[in-house]
mmCIF file of C-alpha atoms in Angstrom:
data_model
loop_
_atom_site.group_PDB
_atom_site.id
_atom_site.type_symbol
_atom_site.label_atom_id
_atom_site.label_comp_id
_atom_site.label_asym_id
_atom_site.label_seq_id
_atom_site.Cartn_x
_atom_site.Cartn_y
_atom_site.Cartn_z
ATOM 1 C CA MET X 28 -16.221 12.631 18.181
ATOM 2 C CA ARG X 29 -13.096 14.017 19.891
ATOM 3 C CA VAL X 30 -14.497 13.096 23.321
ATOM 4 C CA ARG X 31 -15.201 9.543 22.181
ATOM 5 C CA LEU X 32 -11.699 9.257 20.743
ATOM 6 C CA PHE X 33 -10.108 10.497 23.979
ATOM 7 C CA ALA X 34 -12.221 8.159 26.091
ATOM 8 C CA ALA X 35 -11.419 5.215 23.851
ATOM 9 C CA ALA X 36 -7.713 6.014 24.025
ATOM 10 C CA LEU X 37 -7.836 6.135 27.829
ATOM 11 C CA ALA X 38 -9.668 2.821 27.940
ATOM 12 C CA ALA X 39 -7.104 1.248 25.638
ATOM 13 C CA SER X 40 -4.244 2.612 27.759
ATOM 14 C CA ALA X 41 -5.799 1.200 30.921
ATOM 15 C CA ALA X 42 -6.192 -2.201 29.309
ATOM 16 C CA LEU X 43 -2.639 -2.169 27.982
ATOM 17 C CA SER X 44 -1.107 -1.252 31.335
ATOM 18 C CA CYS X 45 -2.055 -4.716 32.553
ATOM 19 C CA GLY X 46 0.461 -6.183 30.121
ATOM 20 C CA ALA X 47 3.360 -4.032 31.270
ATOM 21 C CA ALA X 48 4.094 -6.119 34.378
ATOM 22 C CA ASN X 49 6.041 -8.593 32.271
ATOM 23 C CA ALA X 50 7.516 -5.977 29.953
ATOM 24 C CA THR X 51 9.894 -7.294 27.322
ATOM 25 C CA ASP X 52 11.695 -6.478 24.097
ATOM 26 C CA LEU X 53 9.857 -7.387 20.908
ATOM 27 C CA GLU X 54 11.454 -7.281 17.473
ATOM 28 C CA VAL X 55 9.175 -5.965 14.728
ATOM 29 C CA THR X 56 10.246 -6.349 11.098
ATOM 30 C CA HIS X 57 8.970 -4.087 8.322
ATOM 31 C CA TRP X 58 10.152 -2.299 5.175
ATOM 32 C CA TRP X 59 9.235 1.262 6.181
ATOM 33 C CA THR X 60 12.511 3.131 5.749
ATOM 34 C CA SER X 61 11.771 6.353 3.825
ATOM 35 C CA GLY X 62 11.451 9.638 5.687
ATOM 36 C CA GLY X 63 7.664 9.632 5.801
ATOM 37 C CA GLU X 64 7.506 5.933 6.617
ATOM 38 C CA ALA X 65 10.046 6.240 9.436
ATOM 39 C CA ALA X 66 8.043 9.075 10.979
ATOM 40 C CA ALA X 67 4.905 6.946 10.857
ATOM 41 C CA VAL X 68 6.395 3.738 12.261
ATOM 42 C CA ALA X 69 7.875 5.780 15.112
ATOM 43 C CA GLU X 70 4.291 6.345 16.282
ATOM 44 C CA PHE X 71 3.805 2.588 16.663
ATOM 45 C CA ALA X 72 7.087 2.287 18.532
ATOM 46 C CA LYS X 73 6.269 5.196 20.851
ATOM 47 C CA ALA X 74 2.846 3.785 21.714
ATOM 48 C CA PHE X 75 4.246 0.294 22.368
ATOM 49 C CA ASP X 76 7.117 1.613 24.492
ATOM 50 C CA ALA X 77 4.564 3.547 26.557
ATOM 51 C CA THR X 78 3.190 0.210 27.789
ATOM 52 C CA GLY X 79 6.543 -0.564 29.437
ATOM 53 C CA ASN X 80 7.617 -2.931 26.672
ATOM 54 C CA HIS X 81 10.271 -2.064 24.118
ATOM 55 C CA TRP X 82 9.946 -1.967 20.338
ATOM 56 C CA VAL X 83 13.085 -3.413 18.726
ATOM 57 C CA ASP X 84 13.073 -2.011 15.226
ATOM 58 C CA GLY X 85 13.796 -4.555 12.512
ATOM 59 C CA ALA X 86 13.554 -2.313 9.464
ATOM 60 C CA ILE X 87 14.745 -3.943 6.242
ATOM 61 C CA ALA X 88 15.966 -1.573 3.545
ATOM 62 C CA GLY X 89 14.209 -1.854 0.216
ATOM 63 C CA ALA X 90 10.581 -2.445 -0.651
ATOM 64 C CA GLY X 91 8.441 -5.439 0.195
ATOM 65 C CA ASP X 92 9.862 -7.484 -2.664
ATOM 66 C CA THR X 93 13.234 -7.318 -0.918
ATOM 67 C CA ALA X 94 12.012 -7.643 2.647
ATOM 68 C CA ARG X 95 9.413 -10.419 2.390
ATOM 69 C CA PRO X 96 11.800 -13.224 1.388
ATOM 70 C CA ILE X 97 14.020 -12.322 4.347
ATOM 71 C CA MET X 98 11.080 -12.310 6.734
ATOM 72 C CA ILE X 99 9.730 -15.601 5.423
ATOM 73 C CA SER X 100 13.174 -17.227 5.588
ATOM 74 C CA ARG X 101 13.563 -16.261 9.216
ATOM 75 C CA ILE X 102 10.148 -17.605 10.179
ATOM 76 C CA THR X 103 10.528 -20.893 8.321
ATOM 77 C CA GLY X 104 14.131 -21.217 9.500
ATOM 78 C CA GLY X 105 13.223 -21.128 13.185
ATOM 79 C CA ASP X 106 14.314 -17.555 13.936
ATOM 80 C CA PRO X 107 10.952 -15.746 14.137
ATOM 81 C CA MET X 108 10.552 -12.095 15.026
ATOM 82 C CA GLY X 109 7.858 -10.871 17.378
ATOM 83 C CA ALA X 110 5.741 -9.316 14.643
ATOM 84 C CA THR X 111 6.130 -8.699 10.950
ATOM 85 C CA GLN X 112 4.549 -6.625 8.223
ATOM 86 C CA PHE X 113 2.866 -8.043 5.138
ATOM 87 C CA ASN X 114 0.458 -6.418 2.715
ATOM 88 C CA HIS X 115 -3.250 -7.147 2.896
ATOM 89 C CA GLY X 116 -4.030 -10.301 0.997
ATOM 90 C CA ARG X 117 -2.386 -13.644 0.437
ATOM 91 C CA GLN X 118 1.309 -12.980 1.056
ATOM 92 C CA ALA X 119 1.387 -14.897 4.361
ATOM 93 C CA GLU X 120 -1.079 -17.579 3.293
ATOM 94 C CA GLU X 121 1.402 -20.467 3.263
ATOM 95 C CA LEU X 122 2.880 -19.443 6.628
ATOM 96 C CA VAL X 123 -0.562 -19.571 8.211
ATOM 97 C CA GLU X 124 -1.362 -22.908 6.567
ATOM 98 C CA SER X 125 1.954 -24.274 7.877
ATOM 99 C CA GLY X 126 0.980 -23.406 11.444
ATOM 100 C CA LEU X 127 3.752 -20.845 11.906
ATOM 101 C CA MET X 128 1.565 -17.829 12.682
ATOM 102 C CA ARG X 129 -0.180 -17.088 15.947
ATOM 103 C CA ASP X 130 -3.968 -17.227 16.286
ATOM 104 C CA LEU X 131 -5.201 -13.783 17.415
ATOM 105 C CA THR X 132 -8.879 -14.706 17.694
ATOM 106 C CA ASP X 133 -9.055 -14.185 21.475
ATOM 107 C CA VAL X 134 -7.627 -10.660 21.194
ATOM 108 C CA ALA X 135 -9.837 -9.853 18.211
ATOM 109 C CA THR X 136 -12.947 -11.046 20.043
ATOM 110 C CA LYS X 137 -12.105 -9.280 23.299
ATOM 111 C CA GLU X 138 -11.468 -5.972 21.569
ATOM 112 C CA LYS X 139 -14.335 -6.323 19.064
ATOM 113 C CA TRP X 140 -12.230 -5.887 15.948
ATOM 114 C CA LYS X 141 -15.177 -7.017 13.858
ATOM 115 C CA ASP X 142 -17.173 -3.996 15.009
ATOM 116 C CA VAL X 143 -14.536 -1.341 14.282
ATOM 117 C CA ILE X 144 -12.473 -2.516 11.283
ATOM 118 C CA ARG X 145 -13.756 -1.352 7.937
ATOM 119 C CA PRO X 146 -14.169 -2.423 5.259
ATOM 120 C CA ALA X 147 -14.996 -5.824 6.763
ATOM 121 C CA SER X 148 -13.074 -7.517 3.943
ATOM 122 C CA LEU X 149 -9.781 -6.515 5.595
ATOM 123 C CA LEU X 150 -10.488 -8.615 8.673
ATOM 124 C CA ASP X 151 -11.890 -11.374 6.454
ATOM 125 C CA GLU X 152 -8.518 -11.559 4.730
ATOM 126 C CA CYS X 153 -6.884 -12.113 8.124
ATOM 127 C CA THR X 154 -9.296 -14.935 8.867
ATOM 128 C CA VAL X 155 -8.608 -18.576 7.996
ATOM 129 C CA ASP X 156 -11.063 -21.320 9.005
ATOM 130 C CA GLY X 157 -12.770 -18.897 11.369
ATOM 131 C CA LYS X 158 -9.580 -17.855 13.165
ATOM 132 C CA VAL X 159 -7.934 -14.413 12.975
ATOM 133 C CA TYR X 160 -4.212 -14.429 12.159
ATOM 134 C CA CYS X 161 -3.348 -10.790 11.517
ATOM 135 C CA ILE X 162 -4.288 -7.223 12.299
ATOM 136 C CA PRO X 163 -4.826 -4.704 9.483
ATOM 137 C CA VAL X 164 -3.371 -1.319 10.414
ATOM 138 C CA ASN X 165 -4.165 0.922 7.447
ATOM 139 C CA ILE X 166 -5.804 1.296 4.062
ATOM 140 C CA HIS X 167 -3.399 2.256 1.322
ATOM 141 C CA SER X 168 -4.575 2.917 -2.196
ATOM 142 C CA TRP X 169 -2.408 2.730 -5.292
ATOM 143 C CA GLN X 170 -4.899 4.719 -7.362
ATOM 144 C CA TRP X 171 -3.261 8.153 -7.356
ATOM 145 C CA LEU X 172 -1.470 10.491 -9.722
ATOM 146 C CA TRP X 173 0.669 13.025 -7.821
ATOM 147 C CA LEU X 174 1.487 16.247 -9.660
ATOM 148 C CA SER X 175 4.021 19.005 -9.004
ATOM 149 C CA ASN X 176 2.272 22.366 -9.317
ATOM 150 C CA LYS X 177 5.712 23.998 -9.590
ATOM 151 C CA ALA X 178 6.662 21.856 -12.598
ATOM 152 C CA PHE X 179 3.551 22.743 -14.571
ATOM 153 C CA GLU X 180 3.920 26.421 -13.726
ATOM 154 C CA LYS X 181 7.482 26.331 -15.055
ATOM 155 C CA ALA X 182 6.310 24.556 -18.215
ATOM 156 C CA GLY X 183 3.612 27.156 -18.747
ATOM 157 C CA VAL X 184 0.700 24.725 -18.796
ATOM 158 C CA ALA X 185 -2.240 24.222 -16.467
ATOM 159 C CA VAL X 186 -2.063 21.504 -13.853
ATOM 160 C CA PRO X 187 -3.852 18.502 -15.441
ATOM 161 C CA THR X 188 -7.152 17.260 -14.109
ATOM 162 C CA ASN X 189 -6.930 13.770 -15.639
ATOM 163 C CA TRP X 190 -4.586 11.290 -17.300
ATOM 164 C CA ASP X 191 -5.259 12.433 -20.892
ATOM 165 C CA GLU X 192 -4.410 16.043 -20.003
ATOM 166 C CA PHE X 193 -1.254 14.825 -18.273
ATOM 167 C CA VAL X 194 -0.116 12.912 -21.371
ATOM 168 C CA ALA X 195 -0.923 15.948 -23.538
ATOM 169 C CA ALA X 196 1.216 18.159 -21.287
ATOM 170 C CA ALA X 197 4.287 15.903 -21.576
ATOM 171 C CA PRO X 198 5.900 17.737 -24.555
ATOM 172 C CA ALA X 199 5.708 21.079 -22.729
ATOM 173 C CA LEU X 200 7.278 19.548 -19.643
ATOM 174 C CA GLU X 201 10.098 18.002 -21.674
ATOM 175 C CA LYS X 202 10.732 21.312 -23.442
ATOM 176 C CA ALA X 203 11.151 22.915 -20.011
ATOM 177 C CA GLY X 204 13.687 20.244 -19.016
ATOM 178 C CA ILE X 205 11.241 18.413 -16.760
ATOM 179 C CA ILE X 206 10.732 14.634 -16.684
ATOM 180 C CA PRO X 207 7.012 14.111 -17.346
ATOM 181 C CA LEU X 208 6.582 10.940 -15.274
ATOM 182 C CA ALA X 209 8.797 9.769 -12.421
ATOM 183 C CA VAL X 210 9.078 5.978 -12.087
ATOM 184 C CA GLY X 211 11.707 4.078 -10.115
ATOM 185 C CA LYS X 212 13.466 1.011 -11.438
ATOM 186 C CA GLU X 213 11.916 -1.464 -8.984
ATOM 187 C CA SER X 214 9.590 -3.920 -10.734
ATOM 188 C CA TRP X 215 6.652 -3.394 -8.395
ATOM 189 C CA GLN X 216 6.537 0.283 -9.352
ATOM 190 C CA THR X 217 6.030 -0.381 -13.048
ATOM 191 C CA SER X 218 3.484 -3.169 -12.550
ATOM 192 C CA GLY X 219 1.762 -1.015 -9.935
ATOM 193 C CA ALA X 220 1.395 1.822 -12.437
ATOM 194 C CA PHE X 221 -0.111 -0.566 -14.987
ATOM 195 C CA ASN X 222 -2.576 -1.911 -12.428
ATOM 196 C CA VAL X 223 -3.665 1.663 -11.687
ATOM 197 C CA LEU X 224 -4.217 2.314 -15.379
ATOM 198 C CA ILE X 225 -6.566 -0.673 -15.739
ATOM 199 C CA PRO X 226 -9.496 0.539 -13.586
ATOM 200 C CA ALA X 227 -8.905 4.152 -14.617
ATOM 201 C CA ILE X 228 -9.038 3.470 -18.355
ATOM 202 C CA ALA X 229 -10.814 0.134 -18.769
ATOM 203 C CA GLY X 230 -13.016 0.355 -15.684
ATOM 204 C CA LYS X 231 -13.656 -1.526 -12.458
ATOM 205 C CA ASP X 232 -15.498 -4.443 -14.090
ATOM 206 C CA ILE X 233 -12.628 -5.192 -16.477
ATOM 207 C CA TYR X 234 -10.125 -5.018 -13.613
ATOM 208 C CA LEU X 235 -12.128 -7.553 -11.584
ATOM 209 C CA LYS X 236 -12.673 -9.871 -14.554
ATOM 210 C CA VAL X 237 -8.927 -10.006 -15.156
ATOM 211 C CA TYR X 238 -7.619 -10.278 -11.588
ATOM 212 C CA LYS X 239 -10.520 -11.766 -9.649
ATOM 213 C CA ASP X 240 -11.977 -14.061 -12.318
ATOM 214 C CA LYS X 241 -8.639 -14.684 -14.094
ATOM 215 C CA ASP X 242 -10.429 -14.177 -17.423
ATOM 216 C CA ALA X 243 -7.731 -14.515 -20.086
ATOM 217 C CA THR X 244 -10.184 -13.642 -22.871
ATOM 218 C CA VAL X 245 -10.829 -10.246 -21.308
ATOM 219 C CA ALA X 246 -7.081 -9.812 -20.722
ATOM 220 C CA ALA X 247 -6.584 -10.334 -24.455
ATOM 221 C CA GLY X 248 -9.373 -7.941 -25.420
ATOM 222 C CA PRO X 249 -9.546 -4.380 -26.751
ATOM 223 C CA GLU X 250 -10.068 -2.707 -23.368
ATOM 224 C CA ILE X 251 -6.806 -4.055 -22.006
ATOM 225 C CA ALA X 252 -5.150 -3.152 -25.320
ATOM 226 C CA LYS X 253 -6.057 0.480 -24.535
ATOM 227 C CA VAL X 254 -4.389 0.073 -21.161
ATOM 228 C CA PHE X 255 -1.203 -1.224 -22.783
ATOM 229 C CA LYS X 256 -1.267 1.822 -25.077
ATOM 230 C CA ALA X 257 -1.446 4.017 -21.971
ATOM 231 C CA ALA X 258 1.377 2.000 -20.396
ATOM 232 C CA ASP X 259 3.432 2.677 -23.532
ATOM 233 C CA ASP X 260 2.762 6.403 -23.058
ATOM 234 C CA ALA X 261 3.888 6.059 -19.440
ATOM 235 C CA ARG X 262 7.029 4.239 -20.558
ATOM 236 C CA LYS X 263 7.948 7.033 -22.982
ATOM 237 C CA MET X 264 7.167 9.750 -20.436
ATOM 238 C CA SER X 265 9.390 8.109 -17.816
ATOM 239 C CA ALA X 266 12.340 7.305 -20.095
ATOM 240 C CA LYS X 267 14.632 9.791 -18.326
ATOM 241 C CA SER X 268 13.516 8.903 -14.815
ATOM 242 C CA ASN X 269 16.857 7.487 -13.691
ATOM 243 C CA VAL X 270 16.107 6.719 -10.045
ATOM 244 C CA GLN X 271 15.750 3.417 -8.237
ATOM 245 C CA SER X 272 13.420 3.697 -5.252
ATOM 246 C CA TRP X 273 9.849 4.977 -5.148
ATOM 247 C CA ASN X 274 10.664 7.757 -2.685
ATOM 248 C CA GLN X 275 13.465 8.994 -4.944
ATOM 249 C CA ALA X 276 10.854 9.233 -7.700
ATOM 250 C CA THR X 277 8.527 11.078 -5.318
ATOM 251 C CA ASN X 278 11.343 13.501 -4.531
ATOM 252 C CA LEU X 279 11.585 14.350 -8.233
ATOM 253 C CA VAL X 280 7.963 15.498 -8.034
ATOM 254 C CA ILE X 281 8.545 17.330 -4.735
ATOM 255 C CA THR X 282 11.460 19.294 -6.216
ATOM 256 C CA GLY X 283 9.699 19.984 -9.508
ATOM 257 C CA ALA X 284 12.191 17.915 -11.505
ATOM 258 C CA ALA X 285 9.299 15.690 -12.607
ATOM 259 C CA GLY X 286 5.727 16.534 -13.464
ATOM 260 C CA GLY X 287 4.028 13.583 -11.820
ATOM 261 C CA GLN X 288 4.156 10.100 -10.384
ATOM 262 C CA ILE X 289 1.693 7.215 -10.231
ATOM 263 C CA MET X 290 2.121 5.945 -6.706
ATOM 264 C CA GLY X 291 0.177 4.889 -3.658
ATOM 265 C CA ASP X 292 -0.924 7.346 -1.018
ATOM 266 C CA TRP X 293 2.154 6.532 1.082
ATOM 267 C CA ALA X 294 3.766 9.185 -1.119
ATOM 268 C CA GLN X 295 1.903 11.723 1.021
ATOM 269 C CA GLY X 296 4.269 10.986 3.879
ATOM 270 C CA GLU X 297 7.163 12.220 1.744
ATOM 271 C CA PHE X 298 5.323 15.403 0.752
ATOM 272 C CA GLN X 299 4.564 16.006 4.432
ATOM 273 C CA VAL X 300 8.180 15.532 5.552
ATOM 274 C CA ALA X 301 9.202 17.994 2.820
ATOM 275 C CA GLY X 302 6.764 20.567 4.230
ATOM 276 C CA GLN X 303 4.571 20.610 1.133
ATOM 277 C CA VAL X 304 0.848 21.341 1.293
ATOM 278 C CA ALA X 305 -1.791 19.409 -0.649
ATOM 279 C CA GLY X 306 -3.644 21.627 -3.094
ATOM 280 C CA LYS X 307 -0.977 24.327 -2.918
ATOM 281 C CA ASP X 308 2.359 22.676 -3.693
ATOM 282 C CA TYR X 309 1.045 19.468 -5.208
ATOM 283 C CA THR X 310 -2.157 18.082 -6.689
ATOM 284 C CA CYS X 311 -3.544 14.597 -6.235
ATOM 285 C CA LEU X 312 -5.835 12.847 -8.703
ATOM 286 C CA PRO X 313 -7.550 9.696 -7.372
ATOM 287 C CA GLY X 314 -8.218 7.214 -10.155
ATOM 288 C CA LEU X 315 -5.897 9.333 -12.316
ATOM 289 C CA GLY X 316 -8.712 11.878 -12.477
ATOM 290 C CA VAL X 317 -10.627 9.508 -14.759
ATOM 291 C CA ASN X 318 -12.393 7.010 -12.516
ATOM 292 C CA ALA X 319 -12.499 7.980 -8.836
ATOM 293 C CA LEU X 320 -11.785 4.636 -7.207
ATOM 294 C CA ILE X 321 -9.438 3.653 -4.440
ATOM 295 C CA SER X 322 -8.011 0.218 -3.785
ATOM 296 C CA THR X 323 -8.222 -1.282 -0.322
ATOM 297 C CA GLY X 324 -4.637 -2.415 -0.109
ATOM 298 C CA GLY X 325 -2.374 -1.623 2.790
ATOM 299 C CA ASP X 326 -0.521 -3.310 5.576
ATOM 300 C CA SER X 327 -1.242 -5.967 8.169
ATOM 301 C CA PHE X 328 0.902 -7.379 10.954
ATOM 302 C CA TYR X 329 1.279 -11.064 11.663
ATOM 303 C CA PHE X 330 2.662 -12.544 14.853
ATOM 304 C CA PRO X 331 4.804 -15.684 14.475
ATOM 305 C CA LYS X 332 4.442 -18.330 17.152
ATOM 306 C CA LEU X 333 7.032 -17.849 19.922
ATOM 307 C CA LYS X 334 8.150 -20.147 22.734
ATOM 308 C CA ASP X 335 8.828 -17.336 25.214
ATOM 309 C CA PRO X 336 5.582 -16.670 27.186
ATOM 310 C CA GLU X 337 6.587 -13.092 28.028
ATOM 311 C CA LYS X 338 7.163 -12.234 24.392
ATOM 312 C CA SER X 339 3.883 -13.933 23.519
ATOM 313 C CA LYS X 340 2.125 -11.652 25.998
ATOM 314 C CA ALA X 341 3.909 -8.646 24.489
ATOM 315 C CA GLN X 342 2.549 -9.676 21.092
ATOM 316 C CA GLU X 343 -0.992 -9.272 22.430
ATOM 317 C CA VAL X 344 -0.126 -5.846 23.823
ATOM 318 C CA LEU X 345 1.339 -4.745 20.491
ATOM 319 C CA ALA X 346 -1.750 -5.916 18.606
ATOM 320 C CA SER X 347 -3.912 -3.851 20.956
ATOM 321 C CA VAL X 348 -1.671 -0.810 20.578
ATOM 322 C CA MET X 349 -1.705 -0.903 16.790
ATOM 323 C CA LEU X 350 -5.488 -0.815 16.618
ATOM 324 C CA SER X 351 -6.092 1.629 19.475
ATOM 325 C CA PRO X 352 -7.869 4.815 18.298
ATOM 326 C CA ALA X 353 -5.119 7.259 19.260
ATOM 327 C CA THR X 354 -2.379 5.197 17.608
ATOM 328 C CA GLN X 355 -4.439 4.678 14.464
ATOM 329 C CA VAL X 356 -4.809 8.425 14.030
ATOM 330 C CA ALA X 357 -1.176 9.286 14.839
ATOM 331 C CA PHE X 358 0.264 6.583 12.574
ATOM 332 C CA ASN X 359 -1.993 7.097 9.562
ATOM 333 C CA LEU X 360 -1.768 10.887 9.482
ATOM 334 C CA LYS X 361 2.000 10.546 9.062
ATOM 335 C CA LYS X 362 1.831 7.522 6.758
ATOM 336 C CA GLY X 363 -0.624 9.152 4.348
ATOM 337 C CA SER X 364 -2.967 6.180 4.667
ATOM 338 C CA VAL X 365 -6.503 5.855 6.033
ATOM 339 C CA PRO X 366 -7.168 4.206 9.420
ATOM 340 C CA VAL X 367 -8.913 0.839 9.402
ATOM 341 C CA ARG X 368 -11.076 1.979 12.308
ATOM 342 C CA GLY X 369 -14.285 3.655 11.243
ATOM 343 C CA ASP X 370 -14.772 5.448 14.584
ATOM 344 C CA VAL X 371 -11.827 7.845 14.777
ATOM 345 C CA ASP X 372 -11.616 11.605 14.303
ATOM 346 C CA LEU X 373 -9.709 12.649 11.192
ATOM 347 C CA ALA X 374 -10.337 16.374 11.309
ATOM 348 C CA ALA X 375 -6.600 16.897 10.766
ATOM 349 C CA ALA X 376 -6.632 15.035 7.425
ATOM 350 C CA ASN X 377 -5.287 16.992 4.445
ATOM 351 C CA ASP X 378 -7.144 17.590 1.178
ATOM 352 C CA CYS X 379 -5.884 14.416 -0.480
ATOM 353 C CA MET X 380 -6.717 12.176 2.470
ATOM 354 C CA LYS X 381 -10.194 13.711 2.591
ATOM 355 C CA LYS X 382 -10.678 12.825 -1.081
ATOM 356 C CA GLY X 383 -9.776 9.233 -0.269
ATOM 357 C CA LEU X 384 -12.141 9.143 2.701
ATOM 358 C CA GLU X 385 -15.006 10.461 0.583
ATOM 359 C CA ILE X 386 -14.424 7.759 -2.032
ATOM 360 C CA LEU X 387 -14.206 5.106 0.681
ATOM 361 C CA ASP X 388 -17.438 6.320 2.279
ATOM 362 C CA LYS X 389 -19.183 6.005 -1.096
ATOM 363 C CA GLY X 390 -17.944 2.429 -1.431
ATOM 364 C CA ASN X 391 -16.085 3.099 -4.692
ATOM 365 C CA THR X 392 -13.359 0.585 -3.934
ATOM 366 C CA ILE X 393 -11.476 -2.280 -5.540
ATOM 367 C CA PRO X 394 -9.230 -4.915 -3.951
ATOM 368 C CA GLU X 395 -5.497 -4.831 -4.606
ATOM 369 C CA THR X 396 -3.908 -7.463 -6.838
ATOM 370 C CA ASN X 397 -2.176 -8.795 -3.694
ATOM 371 C CA GLN X 398 -5.637 -9.574 -2.376
ATOM 372 C CA LEU X 399 -6.715 -11.397 -5.530
ATOM 373 C CA MET X 400 -3.694 -13.348 -6.732
ATOM 374 C CA THR X 401 -0.863 -15.375 -5.276
ATOM 375 C CA GLU X 402 2.592 -13.946 -4.713
ATOM 376 C CA ASP X 403 3.921 -16.085 -7.580
ATOM 377 C CA SER X 404 1.428 -14.677 -10.092
ATOM 378 C CA ASN X 405 2.087 -11.107 -8.966
ATOM 379 C CA THR X 406 5.832 -11.685 -9.266
ATOM 380 C CA GLN X 407 5.395 -12.807 -12.879
ATOM 381 C CA ILE X 408 3.496 -9.611 -13.649
ATOM 382 C CA ASN X 409 6.176 -7.543 -11.893
ATOM 383 C CA ASP X 410 8.850 -9.173 -14.025
ATOM 384 C CA LEU X 411 6.902 -8.543 -17.234
ATOM 385 C CA PHE X 412 6.491 -4.829 -16.613
ATOM 386 C CA ALA X 413 10.042 -4.370 -15.428
ATOM 387 C CA GLU X 414 11.095 -5.737 -18.802
ATOM 388 C CA PHE X 415 8.463 -3.737 -20.699
ATOM 389 C CA PHE X 416 9.548 -0.397 -19.211
ATOM 390 C CA ALA X 417 13.232 -1.235 -19.698
ATOM 391 C CA THR X 418 12.874 -2.488 -23.281
ATOM 392 C CA PRO X 419 11.520 0.116 -25.725
ATOM 393 C CA SER X 420 11.587 -2.456 -28.539
ATOM 394 C CA MET X 421 8.943 -4.599 -26.787
ATOM 395 C CA THR X 422 5.653 -3.603 -28.377
ATOM 396 C CA PRO X 423 2.439 -3.209 -26.362
ATOM 397 C CA GLU X 424 0.971 -6.045 -28.428
ATOM 398 C CA ASP X 425 3.784 -8.437 -27.545
ATOM 399 C CA ALA X 426 3.584 -7.472 -23.887
ATOM 400 C CA GLN X 427 -0.166 -8.043 -23.865
ATOM 401 C CA LYS X 428 0.280 -11.560 -25.262
ATOM 402 C CA ARG X 429 2.659 -12.437 -22.428
ATOM 403 C CA TYR X 430 0.297 -10.829 -19.941
ATOM 404 C CA VAL X 431 -2.555 -13.003 -21.180
ATOM 405 C CA ASP X 432 -0.468 -16.144 -20.595
ATOM 406 C CA ILE X 433 0.189 -15.064 -16.999
ATOM 407 C CA ILE X 434 -3.497 -14.397 -16.322
ATOM 408 C CA ALA X 435 -4.484 -17.717 -17.907
ATOM 409 C CA SER X 436 -2.323 -19.655 -15.438
ATOM 410 C CA ALA X 437 -2.794 -17.331 -12.440
ATOM 411 C CA GLN X 438 -3.956 -18.584 -9.056
#
């Protein structure tokens, strides 16, 4: 496996060197600004710069909810960047339909993306009317509960193995002066936690009926009512979590100030930067320890149409770099995500990443809400849960009624 990886990397480097003759600067916009994220994106920049081109970093502070409107405004306003990040799914759908994104089919065909990208659905989501418009670079799953072993030791209780045990341990954590659940104030964090609770508590089929089929009757049913009860528990457990960003919430877990956090596997990058070891300093529970699923969310890069032929050529080089075997391994090990290539060596993966790989290999996956619903529908859900977590007087029953209305009109 290592020999194949090395040979593939050499072949990719040889192919990329052909593009260095007309080396140029290329601005790449993204929202990767935390410590772990910055370390990961630096691997992309290093690999691209090695071709003789130059990565111009266009990092936008804040999460995707902050960055995407800025990116979209630039593209539609005639000031496109060379490449830009979006999540897997439908976030760039209107830009593609408006003819503002570059067709990458020739590159995808030449480099046989269809043969190496897995699951195949990721490339399918980049494909419109038979043409490829983006390159998936990782698989990120939301379906994790991250626990501080130090916090539970201080509280005198065993590290939980599932969500129910975690909820039961909350009083002991609070007595020890520890916040049970760390949640930042950004709306996507609270809605993300709820969307993790659905497949864990209600199951995969219910999750798909609500978000894929847009079944409002199921959304109004008893299984989702159980999820809202769990969300109410999460709200109470996170009441003293007075931080804004997701990585600040992760830091509460890293320092032992909080017992746990529901967050995607990008949190691993923060644990890694802090020098913490999976299984020793922190514990990870896929599917909240209840239902071992992972979601196939993550990040893709789109390439806006440019008038400059040299920059257009550099776009092709960057696309090749991002999917090359060596870069896939280097980037994803630091990002905490799983490579989209199924032919790379991940012997260096930590315990948590190995858990994710095992689940992926078994096919126990679900699509992210970004992959199933429009940005407008997801924004409505974000707004609902931001209000729910910030308003203790809003009952789970009232929140569920509003949720049902959103699902009923969702696209």
